[in-house]
Tab-separated table of C-alpha atoms in Angstrom:
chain	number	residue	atom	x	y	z
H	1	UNK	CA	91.933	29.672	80.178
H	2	UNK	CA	91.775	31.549	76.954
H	3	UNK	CA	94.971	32.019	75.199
H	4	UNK	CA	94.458	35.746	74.362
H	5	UNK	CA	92.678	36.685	77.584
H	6	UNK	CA	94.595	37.761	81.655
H	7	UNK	CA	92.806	36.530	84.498
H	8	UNK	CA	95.340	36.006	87.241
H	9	UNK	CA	94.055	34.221	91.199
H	10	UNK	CA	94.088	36.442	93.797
H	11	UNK	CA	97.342	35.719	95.785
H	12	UNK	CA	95.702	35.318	99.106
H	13	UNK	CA	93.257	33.432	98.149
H	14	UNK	CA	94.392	31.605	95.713
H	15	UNK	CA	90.894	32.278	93.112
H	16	UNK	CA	90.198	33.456	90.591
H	17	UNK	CA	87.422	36.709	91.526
H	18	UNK	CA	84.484	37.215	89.181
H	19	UNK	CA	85.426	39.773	87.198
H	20	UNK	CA	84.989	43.363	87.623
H	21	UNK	CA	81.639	45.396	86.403
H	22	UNK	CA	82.407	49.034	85.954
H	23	UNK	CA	79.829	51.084	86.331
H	24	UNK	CA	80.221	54.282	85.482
H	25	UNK	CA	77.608	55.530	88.563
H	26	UNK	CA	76.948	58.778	87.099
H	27	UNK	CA	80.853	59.641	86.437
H	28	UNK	CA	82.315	60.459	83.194
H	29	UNK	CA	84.318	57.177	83.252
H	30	UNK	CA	85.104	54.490	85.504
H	31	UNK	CA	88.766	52.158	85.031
H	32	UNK	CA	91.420	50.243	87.217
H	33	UNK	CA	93.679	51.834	89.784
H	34	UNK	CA	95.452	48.800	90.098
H	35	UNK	CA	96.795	45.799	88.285
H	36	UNK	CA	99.528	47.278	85.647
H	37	UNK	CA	102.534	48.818	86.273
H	38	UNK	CA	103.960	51.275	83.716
H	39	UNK	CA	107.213	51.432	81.579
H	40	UNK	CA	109.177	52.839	79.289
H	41	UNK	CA	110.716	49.095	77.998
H	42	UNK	CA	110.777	48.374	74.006
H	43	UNK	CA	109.472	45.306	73.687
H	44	UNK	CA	113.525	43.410	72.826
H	45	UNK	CA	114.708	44.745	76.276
H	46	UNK	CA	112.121	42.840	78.557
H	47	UNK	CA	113.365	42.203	82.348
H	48	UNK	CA	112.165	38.338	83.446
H	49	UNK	CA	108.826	38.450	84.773
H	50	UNK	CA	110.577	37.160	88.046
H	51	UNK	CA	112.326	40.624	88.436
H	52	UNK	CA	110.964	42.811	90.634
H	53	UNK	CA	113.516	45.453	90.897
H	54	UNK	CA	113.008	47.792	87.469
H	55	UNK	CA	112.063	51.282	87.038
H	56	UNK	CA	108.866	52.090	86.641
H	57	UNK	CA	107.532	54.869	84.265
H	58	UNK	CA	107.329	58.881	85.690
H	59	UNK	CA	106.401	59.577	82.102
H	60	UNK	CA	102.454	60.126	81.369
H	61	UNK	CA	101.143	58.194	78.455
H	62	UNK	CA	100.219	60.381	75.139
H	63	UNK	CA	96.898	59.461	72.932
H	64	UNK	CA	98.269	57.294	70.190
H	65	UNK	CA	101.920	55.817	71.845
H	66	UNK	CA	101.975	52.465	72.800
H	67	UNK	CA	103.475	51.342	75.660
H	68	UNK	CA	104.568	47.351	77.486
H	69	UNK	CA	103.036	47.132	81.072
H	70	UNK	CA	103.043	44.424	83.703
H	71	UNK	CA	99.849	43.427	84.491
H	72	UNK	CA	99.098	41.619	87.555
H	73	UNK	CA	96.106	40.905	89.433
H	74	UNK	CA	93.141	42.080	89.695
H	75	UNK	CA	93.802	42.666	86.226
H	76	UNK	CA	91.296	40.924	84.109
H	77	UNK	CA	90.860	41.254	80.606
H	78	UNK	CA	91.296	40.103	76.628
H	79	UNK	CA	93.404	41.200	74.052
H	80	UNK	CA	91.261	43.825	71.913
H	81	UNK	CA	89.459	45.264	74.677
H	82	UNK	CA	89.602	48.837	75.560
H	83	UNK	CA	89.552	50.345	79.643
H	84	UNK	CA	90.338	52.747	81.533
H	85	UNK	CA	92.957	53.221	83.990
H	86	UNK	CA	94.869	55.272	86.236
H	87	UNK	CA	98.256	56.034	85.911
H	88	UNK	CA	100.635	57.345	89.007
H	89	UNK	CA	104.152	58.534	88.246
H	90	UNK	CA	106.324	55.964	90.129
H	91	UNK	CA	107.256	58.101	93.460
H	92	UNK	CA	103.626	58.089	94.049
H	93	UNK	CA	102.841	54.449	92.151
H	94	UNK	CA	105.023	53.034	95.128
H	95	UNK	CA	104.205	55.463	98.365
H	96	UNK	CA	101.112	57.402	97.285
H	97	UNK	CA	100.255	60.773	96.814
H	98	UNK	CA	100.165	61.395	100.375
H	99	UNK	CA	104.102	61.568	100.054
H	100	UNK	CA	104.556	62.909	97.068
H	101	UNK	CA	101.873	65.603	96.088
H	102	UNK	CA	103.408	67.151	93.335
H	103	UNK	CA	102.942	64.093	91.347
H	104	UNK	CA	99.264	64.811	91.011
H	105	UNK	CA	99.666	66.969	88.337
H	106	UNK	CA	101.523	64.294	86.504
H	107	UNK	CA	99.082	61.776	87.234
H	108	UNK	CA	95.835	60.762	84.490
H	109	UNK	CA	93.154	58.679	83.347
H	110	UNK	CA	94.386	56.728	80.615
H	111	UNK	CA	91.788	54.685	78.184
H	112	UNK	CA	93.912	51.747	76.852
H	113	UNK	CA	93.368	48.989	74.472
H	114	UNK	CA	94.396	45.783	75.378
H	115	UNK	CA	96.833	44.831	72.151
H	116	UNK	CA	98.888	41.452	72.523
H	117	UNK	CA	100.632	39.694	75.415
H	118	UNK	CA	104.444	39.646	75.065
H	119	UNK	CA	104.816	36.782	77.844
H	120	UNK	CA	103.256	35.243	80.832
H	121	UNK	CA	103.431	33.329	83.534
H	122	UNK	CA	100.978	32.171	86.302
H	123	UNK	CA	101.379	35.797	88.325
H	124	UNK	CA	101.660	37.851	85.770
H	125	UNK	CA	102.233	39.599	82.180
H	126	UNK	CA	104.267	41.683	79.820
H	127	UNK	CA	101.452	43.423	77.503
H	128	UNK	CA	101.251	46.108	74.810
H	129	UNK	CA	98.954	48.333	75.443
H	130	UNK	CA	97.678	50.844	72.465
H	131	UNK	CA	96.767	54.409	74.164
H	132	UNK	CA	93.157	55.897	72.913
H	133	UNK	CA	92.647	58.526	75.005
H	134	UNK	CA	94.675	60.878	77.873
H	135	UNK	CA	93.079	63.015	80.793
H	136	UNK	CA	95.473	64.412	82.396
H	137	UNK	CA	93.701	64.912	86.359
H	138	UNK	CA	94.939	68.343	86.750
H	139	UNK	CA	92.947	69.019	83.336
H	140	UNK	CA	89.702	67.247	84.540
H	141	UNK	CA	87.529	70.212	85.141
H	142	UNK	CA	88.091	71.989	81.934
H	143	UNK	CA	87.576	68.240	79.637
H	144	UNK	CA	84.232	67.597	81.891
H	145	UNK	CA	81.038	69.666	82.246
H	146	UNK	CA	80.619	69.911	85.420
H	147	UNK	CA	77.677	68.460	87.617
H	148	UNK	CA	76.278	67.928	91.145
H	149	UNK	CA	77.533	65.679	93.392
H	150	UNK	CA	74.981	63.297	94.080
H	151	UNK	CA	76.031	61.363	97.196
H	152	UNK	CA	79.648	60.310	96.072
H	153	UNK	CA	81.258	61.257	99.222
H	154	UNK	CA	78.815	59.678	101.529
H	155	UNK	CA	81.000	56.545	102.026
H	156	UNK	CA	83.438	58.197	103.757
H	157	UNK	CA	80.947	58.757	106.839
H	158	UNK	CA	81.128	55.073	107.529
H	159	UNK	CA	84.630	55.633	108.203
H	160	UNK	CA	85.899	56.200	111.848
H	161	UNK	CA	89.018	57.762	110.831
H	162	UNK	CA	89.365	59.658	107.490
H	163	UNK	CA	92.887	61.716	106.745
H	164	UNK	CA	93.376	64.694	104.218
H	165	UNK	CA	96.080	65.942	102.419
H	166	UNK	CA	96.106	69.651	101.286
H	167	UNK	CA	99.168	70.898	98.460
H	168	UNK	CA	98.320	73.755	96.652
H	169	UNK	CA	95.029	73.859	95.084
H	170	UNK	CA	94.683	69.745	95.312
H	171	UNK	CA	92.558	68.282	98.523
H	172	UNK	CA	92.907	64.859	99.677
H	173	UNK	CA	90.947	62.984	101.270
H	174	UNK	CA	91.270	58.955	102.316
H	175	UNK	CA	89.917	56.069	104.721
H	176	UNK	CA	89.887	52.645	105.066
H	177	UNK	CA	89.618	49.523	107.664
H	178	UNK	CA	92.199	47.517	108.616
H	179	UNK	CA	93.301	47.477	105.519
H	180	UNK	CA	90.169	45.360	103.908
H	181	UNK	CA	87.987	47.875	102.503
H	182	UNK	CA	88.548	51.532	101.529
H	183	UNK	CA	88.165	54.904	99.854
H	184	UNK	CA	89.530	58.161	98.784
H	185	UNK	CA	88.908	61.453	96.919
H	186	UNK	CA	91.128	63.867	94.594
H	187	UNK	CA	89.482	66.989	94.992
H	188	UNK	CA	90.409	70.246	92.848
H	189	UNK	CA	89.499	73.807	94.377
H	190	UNK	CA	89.165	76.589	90.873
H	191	UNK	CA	86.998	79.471	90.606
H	192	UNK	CA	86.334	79.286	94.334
H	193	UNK	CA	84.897	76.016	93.778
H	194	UNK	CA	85.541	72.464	94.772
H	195	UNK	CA	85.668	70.061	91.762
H	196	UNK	CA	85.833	66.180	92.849
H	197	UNK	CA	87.981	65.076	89.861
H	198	UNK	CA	89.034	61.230	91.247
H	199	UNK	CA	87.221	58.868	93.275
H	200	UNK	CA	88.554	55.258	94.396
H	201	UNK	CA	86.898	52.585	95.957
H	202	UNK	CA	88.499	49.414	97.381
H	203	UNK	CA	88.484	46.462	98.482
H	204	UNK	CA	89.806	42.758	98.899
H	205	UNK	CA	88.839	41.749	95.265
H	206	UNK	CA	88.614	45.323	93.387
H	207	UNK	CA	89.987	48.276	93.146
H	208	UNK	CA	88.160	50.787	91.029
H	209	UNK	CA	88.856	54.515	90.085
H	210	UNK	CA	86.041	56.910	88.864
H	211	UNK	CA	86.715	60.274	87.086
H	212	UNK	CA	84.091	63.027	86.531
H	213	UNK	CA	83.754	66.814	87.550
H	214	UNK	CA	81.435	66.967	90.632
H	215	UNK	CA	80.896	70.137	92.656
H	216	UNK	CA	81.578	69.106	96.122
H	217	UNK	CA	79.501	71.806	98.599
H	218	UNK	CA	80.653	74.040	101.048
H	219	UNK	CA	78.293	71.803	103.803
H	220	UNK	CA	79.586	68.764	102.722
H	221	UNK	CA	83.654	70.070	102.361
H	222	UNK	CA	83.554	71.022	105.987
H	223	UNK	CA	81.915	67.873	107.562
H	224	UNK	CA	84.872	66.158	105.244
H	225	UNK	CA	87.142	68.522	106.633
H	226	UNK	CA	85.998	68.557	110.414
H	227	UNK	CA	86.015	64.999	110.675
H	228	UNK	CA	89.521	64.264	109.059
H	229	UNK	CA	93.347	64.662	110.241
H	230	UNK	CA	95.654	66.447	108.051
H	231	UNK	CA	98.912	64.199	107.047
């Protein structure tokens, strides 16, 4: 394994997954959901990498900081490269937005570059991470043009049960199978209009995050919203 690069086994399977193509399928970028966790640590006041008990970050990242993370798997990359990721204050990091809405406003697309790792061990990673860019989501449909959506949502209709979450202007929308494979939308309502701002996709060896400003139609937001159940 490359001294400078982070590619951790999967823990249930004990492998090492090929790594991750992001394709940005006609969003304006495509990053991680997963596989760091954020916080505010200087790099002289580290906890062990076998401490799992610290406080993660509520604090949104700011174009030009740096900042130490723990990455973990499915984490896979090499000191100098750049990605995207998403970043969850750490109410919703830990229990999801579906319990704490109000974080969604807090929440972003960050675009990192990977900078040096601080230490290691066979599960995980203190790294520095150098911070290139900030979206913040609730800002998403006034950085990106808008578009059409072209089909994003269809996965959800091989779902049998799909739930929604609706606080304030934000709709929520998420499914999945027994835990194995999954998906879930962020979806913005402005100017009488429904902007699809986050999209995830997951499953047992990825867990990928698109952001982009689709229009989400009438037709299509009340299929979504016939066929879910409100949390």
């Amino acid at each position: 394994m490359y001294i400078n690069s982070i590619d951790f086994p999967c823990l249930a399977c004990n492998k090492i997954p090929d790594k991750i193509k992001l394709n940005k399928n006609n969003f304006e970028i495509v990053g991680f959901e997963d596989g760091i966790e954020w916080s505010d640590f200087q790099a002289n006041n580290l906890p062990s990498l076998d401490e799992k008990i610290w406080a993660r970050s509520s604090n949104p990242p700011f174009k030009g900081s740096r900042r130490i993370v723990l990455a973990h798997y499915p984490f896979q990359m090499t000191v100098g490269e750049n990605f995207w990721m998403l970043f969850m204050p750490s109410l919703s990091y830990f229990n999801g937005w579906e319990e704490h809405p109000s974080e969604i406003n807090s929440s972003a697309f960050v675009q990192c570059c990977f900078e040096q790792i601080l230490s290691r061990n066979e599960e995980c990673a203190w790294i520095e991470i150098r911070i290139l860019d900030v979206v913040l989501l609730k800002e998403g449909c006034d950085v990106w043009s808008d578009s059409d959506d072209t089909g994003c949502m269809d996965a959800f209709h091989m779902f049998r049960d799909i739930y929604m979450v609706h606080f304030n202007e934000w709709l929520m929308f998420s499914a999945s199978t027994q835990g194995d494979l999954g998906t879930w939308a962020l979806i913005k309502k402005k100017n009488e209009r429904h902007h699809l701002i986050a999209l995830g996709e997951w499953g047992f060896h990825y867990n990928i995050v698109y952001g982009g400003n689709k229009i989400i139609s009438e037709d299509e937001l009340n299929k979504l919203l016939q066929s879910s159940v409100p949390l």
